[in-house]
XYZ file of C-alpha atoms in Angstrom:
305
model
C 1.995 -6.403 22.967
C 4.901 -7.680 20.985
C 6.430 -10.233 19.736
C 10.022 -10.475 19.165
C 10.867 -11.455 15.215
C 14.004 -13.335 14.608
C 13.061 -13.140 10.486
C 13.760 -16.623 10.098
C 11.157 -19.368 8.706
C 7.933 -18.634 6.223
C 5.832 -15.114 6.703
C 2.675 -15.372 4.320
C 2.491 -12.072 2.244
C -1.941 -12.471 3.487
C -4.932 -11.654 1.241
C -6.906 -9.331 2.666
C -10.680 -10.828 1.862
C -13.405 -8.837 1.246
C -17.414 -9.047 1.679
C -19.001 -9.616 -1.739
C -19.937 -5.228 -0.991
C -16.209 -4.450 -1.233
C -15.218 -4.130 2.827
C -12.731 -6.322 4.484
C -13.872 -9.446 5.187
C -12.985 -9.099 9.307
C -13.953 -12.730 9.978
C -12.628 -14.498 7.009
C -8.936 -12.584 7.316
C -9.459 -14.527 11.267
C -9.889 -17.514 9.770
C -6.640 -17.159 7.236
C -4.930 -16.512 10.223
C -5.952 -19.578 11.788
C -5.563 -21.765 8.794
C -1.893 -20.526 9.162
C -1.069 -20.073 12.494
C -2.326 -23.464 13.072
C 0.206 -24.935 9.789
C 3.202 -23.637 12.023
C 3.829 -20.213 10.212
C 6.775 -17.705 11.453
C 4.562 -14.435 10.913
C 2.391 -12.663 8.618
C 2.588 -9.782 6.557
C -0.283 -7.460 6.280
C -1.386 -4.846 3.436
C 1.376 -5.663 0.658
C 0.945 -6.695 -2.650
C -1.110 -9.321 -1.848
C -3.200 -7.466 0.502
C -3.729 -4.923 -2.288
C -2.144 -2.928 -0.628
C -3.305 -0.009 -3.539
C -7.087 -0.792 -2.851
C -6.584 -0.172 0.562
C -7.304 3.236 2.554
C -4.601 3.959 5.346
C -6.782 3.392 8.021
C -8.196 -0.027 6.429
C -4.304 -0.755 6.848
C -4.410 0.283 10.659
C -7.925 -1.373 11.259
C -6.395 -5.042 9.190
C -3.132 -4.746 12.011
C -5.435 -3.488 14.886
C -6.821 -6.755 14.704
C -4.360 -9.246 13.449
C -2.767 -8.390 16.620
C -5.623 -8.828 18.940
C -6.701 -12.344 16.960
C -2.677 -13.998 16.819
C -2.186 -12.582 20.579
C 1.241 -12.310 20.342
C 1.605 -16.012 18.915
C 2.959 -15.039 15.877
C 4.841 -11.972 15.342
C 2.274 -9.340 12.623
C 4.493 -7.041 10.292
C 3.080 -4.291 8.029
C 3.711 -3.588 4.833
C 4.768 0.456 4.123
C 3.875 1.727 0.439
C 3.808 5.913 0.621
C 4.770 8.004 -1.875
C 6.361 10.445 0.329
C 8.974 10.294 3.360
C 7.267 12.360 5.745
C 4.464 10.078 4.697
C 6.205 7.027 5.184
C 7.637 7.885 8.452
C 4.257 9.163 10.183
C 2.518 5.297 8.423
C 5.910 4.239 10.412
C 5.427 5.543 13.596
C 1.185 5.116 13.802
C 2.382 1.479 13.097
C 4.564 1.516 15.892
C 1.392 3.096 18.341
C -1.137 0.220 17.706
C 0.996 -2.690 18.251
C 2.600 -3.281 15.031
C 5.818 -5.890 15.187
C 7.675 -4.608 11.954
C 7.708 -3.325 8.846
C 8.119 -4.148 5.448
C 9.502 -1.210 3.881
C 9.285 -0.376 0.198
C 11.068 1.632 -2.344
C 8.589 5.304 -3.331
C 6.063 3.770 -4.978
C 4.949 6.378 -7.474
C 8.896 8.298 -8.362
C 11.032 5.882 -9.774
C 13.762 7.207 -7.391
C 17.860 6.853 -8.464
C 20.111 4.909 -5.907
C 20.784 7.930 -3.132
C 16.943 8.899 -3.100
C 16.580 5.715 -2.069
C 18.558 5.499 0.602
C 18.302 8.471 2.135
C 14.075 7.224 2.051
C 15.046 3.782 3.647
C 17.154 5.432 6.161
C 14.841 9.116 7.307
C 12.591 5.682 7.360
C 15.325 3.114 10.049
C 15.797 6.503 12.192
C 12.605 7.174 12.700
C 11.454 4.120 14.115
C 13.078 1.159 16.295
C 10.796 -1.495 14.271
C 12.472 -4.434 12.830
C 12.722 -3.577 8.952
C 12.450 -6.403 5.703
C 13.112 -4.067 2.743
C 11.835 -5.126 -0.277
C 13.879 -5.369 -3.556
C 12.096 -6.367 -6.551
C 13.776 -4.443 -9.392
C 11.488 -6.477 -11.508
C 7.860 -5.515 -10.118
C 8.953 -2.043 -9.222
C 11.596 -0.891 -11.306
C 14.057 -0.119 -7.949
C 17.072 -2.273 -7.934
C 18.693 -2.402 -4.250
C 21.905 -3.475 -4.905
C 24.924 -4.751 -2.527
C 26.949 -0.916 -2.210
C 22.927 0.545 -1.352
C 22.874 -2.504 1.730
C 26.035 -1.499 2.525
C 25.038 1.732 3.203
C 21.903 0.629 4.929
C 23.628 -2.314 7.546
C 24.911 0.821 9.315
C 21.192 1.149 11.195
C 20.035 -1.799 13.194
C 16.723 -1.750 12.247
C 17.607 -2.465 9.048
C 17.580 -6.518 9.639
C 16.386 -8.381 6.719
C 15.429 -8.552 2.203
C 12.970 -10.188 0.730
C 15.453 -11.181 -2.001
C 12.203 -10.973 -5.025
C 14.995 -9.395 -8.600
C 14.167 -13.463 -9.469
C 17.685 -13.861 -9.634
C 19.274 -17.097 -7.702
C 22.762 -16.112 -7.432
C 21.764 -12.524 -5.456
C 21.266 -15.102 -2.161
C 25.059 -15.822 -2.051
C 25.649 -12.265 -3.380
C 23.930 -11.110 0.034
C 25.950 -14.136 2.025
C 28.959 -13.514 0.899
C 28.964 -9.673 1.148
C 27.048 -9.072 4.432
C 26.916 -12.897 6.635
C 23.743 -13.505 8.586
C 24.075 -8.977 8.760
C 20.604 -9.754 6.811
C 18.493 -11.725 6.640
C 17.620 -13.090 3.548
C 13.702 -14.580 2.529
C 13.082 -15.168 -0.574
C 9.995 -13.214 -2.698
C 9.765 -15.103 -5.437
C 6.795 -18.531 -5.681
C 8.728 -20.425 -8.300
C 12.336 -19.970 -7.446
C 11.180 -20.611 -3.148
C 13.240 -23.833 -3.023
C 16.059 -22.941 -4.984
C 16.547 -19.671 -2.975
C 16.260 -22.022 0.646
C 18.953 -24.463 -1.032
C 21.156 -21.921 -1.541
C 20.987 -21.092 2.291
C 17.879 -18.046 2.610
C 16.597 -18.189 6.141
C 12.901 -18.148 5.110
C 10.124 -17.482 2.346
C 7.994 -14.364 2.318
C 5.562 -17.357 0.552
C 1.899 -15.997 -1.645
C 0.865 -19.827 -2.078
C 0.675 -20.598 1.288
C -2.581 -18.079 1.472
C -4.419 -21.409 0.004
C -1.837 -24.214 1.675
C -0.289 -23.625 4.397
C 0.518 -26.512 5.115
C 2.321 -27.973 2.174
C 4.539 -25.206 2.275
C 5.419 -25.002 6.324
C 6.481 -29.542 4.822
C 8.528 -28.412 2.528
C 10.185 -26.079 4.905
C 9.882 -28.296 6.997
C 11.809 -31.085 5.244
C 14.578 -28.535 4.277
C 15.360 -27.427 7.127
C 15.495 -31.571 8.896
C 17.968 -31.779 4.966
C 15.199 -34.201 3.330
C 15.590 -32.286 -0.035
C 14.147 -35.670 -2.138
C 11.139 -35.206 -0.146
C 10.881 -30.765 -0.392
C 11.144 -31.469 -4.446
C 8.698 -34.320 -4.039
C 6.433 -31.272 -2.791
C 8.084 -27.880 -4.939
C 7.126 -30.402 -8.048
C 3.433 -30.680 -7.022
C 3.307 -27.095 -6.114
C 5.026 -25.036 -8.952
C 1.538 -25.095 -11.109
C -0.112 -23.580 -8.688
C 2.560 -21.604 -7.147
C 3.200 -20.400 -11.307
C -0.295 -18.299 -9.982
C 1.820 -15.315 -8.282
C 4.203 -14.741 -10.858
C 1.131 -13.198 -12.665
C -0.475 -9.457 -12.910
C -3.348 -11.356 -11.696
C -1.679 -13.026 -8.634
C -4.530 -11.096 -6.163
C -7.330 -12.354 -8.445
C -5.846 -15.677 -8.609
C -3.926 -16.640 -5.120
C -7.866 -15.667 -3.709
C -9.356 -18.018 -6.534
C -7.661 -20.569 -4.885
C -8.273 -20.025 -1.320
C -11.494 -19.155 -1.607
C -10.906 -23.219 -2.956
C -9.480 -24.415 0.069
C -12.376 -22.518 2.280
C -9.562 -19.277 3.454
C -11.225 -16.616 1.507
C -13.526 -15.148 -0.563
C -13.094 -14.206 -4.203
C -13.857 -11.273 -4.115
C -11.317 -7.672 -5.273
C -11.699 -4.234 -5.447
C -12.333 -2.198 -8.392
C -10.466 -1.926 -11.138
C -9.746 -4.905 -10.557
C -12.085 -7.046 -11.598
C -13.380 -11.381 -10.372
C -11.650 -13.581 -13.399
C -14.555 -14.853 -15.887
C -15.054 -16.868 -18.997
C -11.725 -18.918 -20.316
C -9.287 -17.180 -17.511
C -11.373 -18.170 -14.340
C -12.147 -22.126 -16.427
C -7.923 -22.219 -16.806
C -7.200 -20.768 -13.665
C -10.173 -23.437 -11.599
C -9.078 -25.991 -13.393
C -5.095 -25.762 -12.155
C -6.483 -25.072 -8.521
C -8.777 -28.009 -8.760
C -5.922 -30.047 -9.944
C -3.612 -29.042 -7.452
C -6.200 -29.818 -4.740
C -6.564 -33.344 -6.153
C -3.587 -34.656 -6.505
C -2.091 -33.261 -3.483
C 1.021 -34.686 -1.664
C 0.640 -37.292 1.987
C 2.061 -35.335 4.536
C 4.002 -36.817 6.693
C 2.687 -35.956 10.451
C 5.181 -34.811 11.802
C 6.201 -32.314 9.639
C 2.759 -30.232 9.080
């Protein structure tokens, strides 16, 4: 069953929970997914950075996709992250994702070779030409060292499957640049938690969010307040949220956000090596940020949850 994507709203970059033994914890994954759906999210993205893409085997990603399609049962779109090293593998991955039932793809540039602009565009074009799945381009020069420029997007919009961008440049002006250049041709989803509210207020269509994995109700309330024009209420939630949102912009964001979601009962803390669970002073510091946030969480209007 395919679910139509309009690239608007909140799309959690979901965690991949593991058991203590290191296997995918499908039961916990289902629990977190149900919490996201109950809160009102508009889709989920599997196997991204927060989903520990680098620690998952390709077959595990496809098993996770198949399971996610079964448990969501058409209620929300399921998007699979594509982060391959070669164009050939990327094309084959996209085709397999389509066969299994993905509703869309989040597409990263080549992951190991730092390609130049021409190479990145040709890589994206090759995947876009090989599938009819809707594609979200992940633009994250801070973490991946590759900046997808407006001129590059000018070439990419010739492909109707390329429909949206995960805007993670950390330059708020880029939201306006994209809108001024392309109007609504490329939907914009903010990809950095610590500037998510500003991104929405500047006209982004939604968010690919991280701390939503632990706090879906608060994330949806903030988004709904923005959509309703209740900016004061949105800002109040955002200011409460900020110490937690800052967990998203650290190299250990996976460990941090898993701890937050574990505190909320919708994840486990386990990660796959070389990542290790937190210990000592770092664990105390992060757990205090999380516990303080939970203790002081805002009351939400019932109709805005």
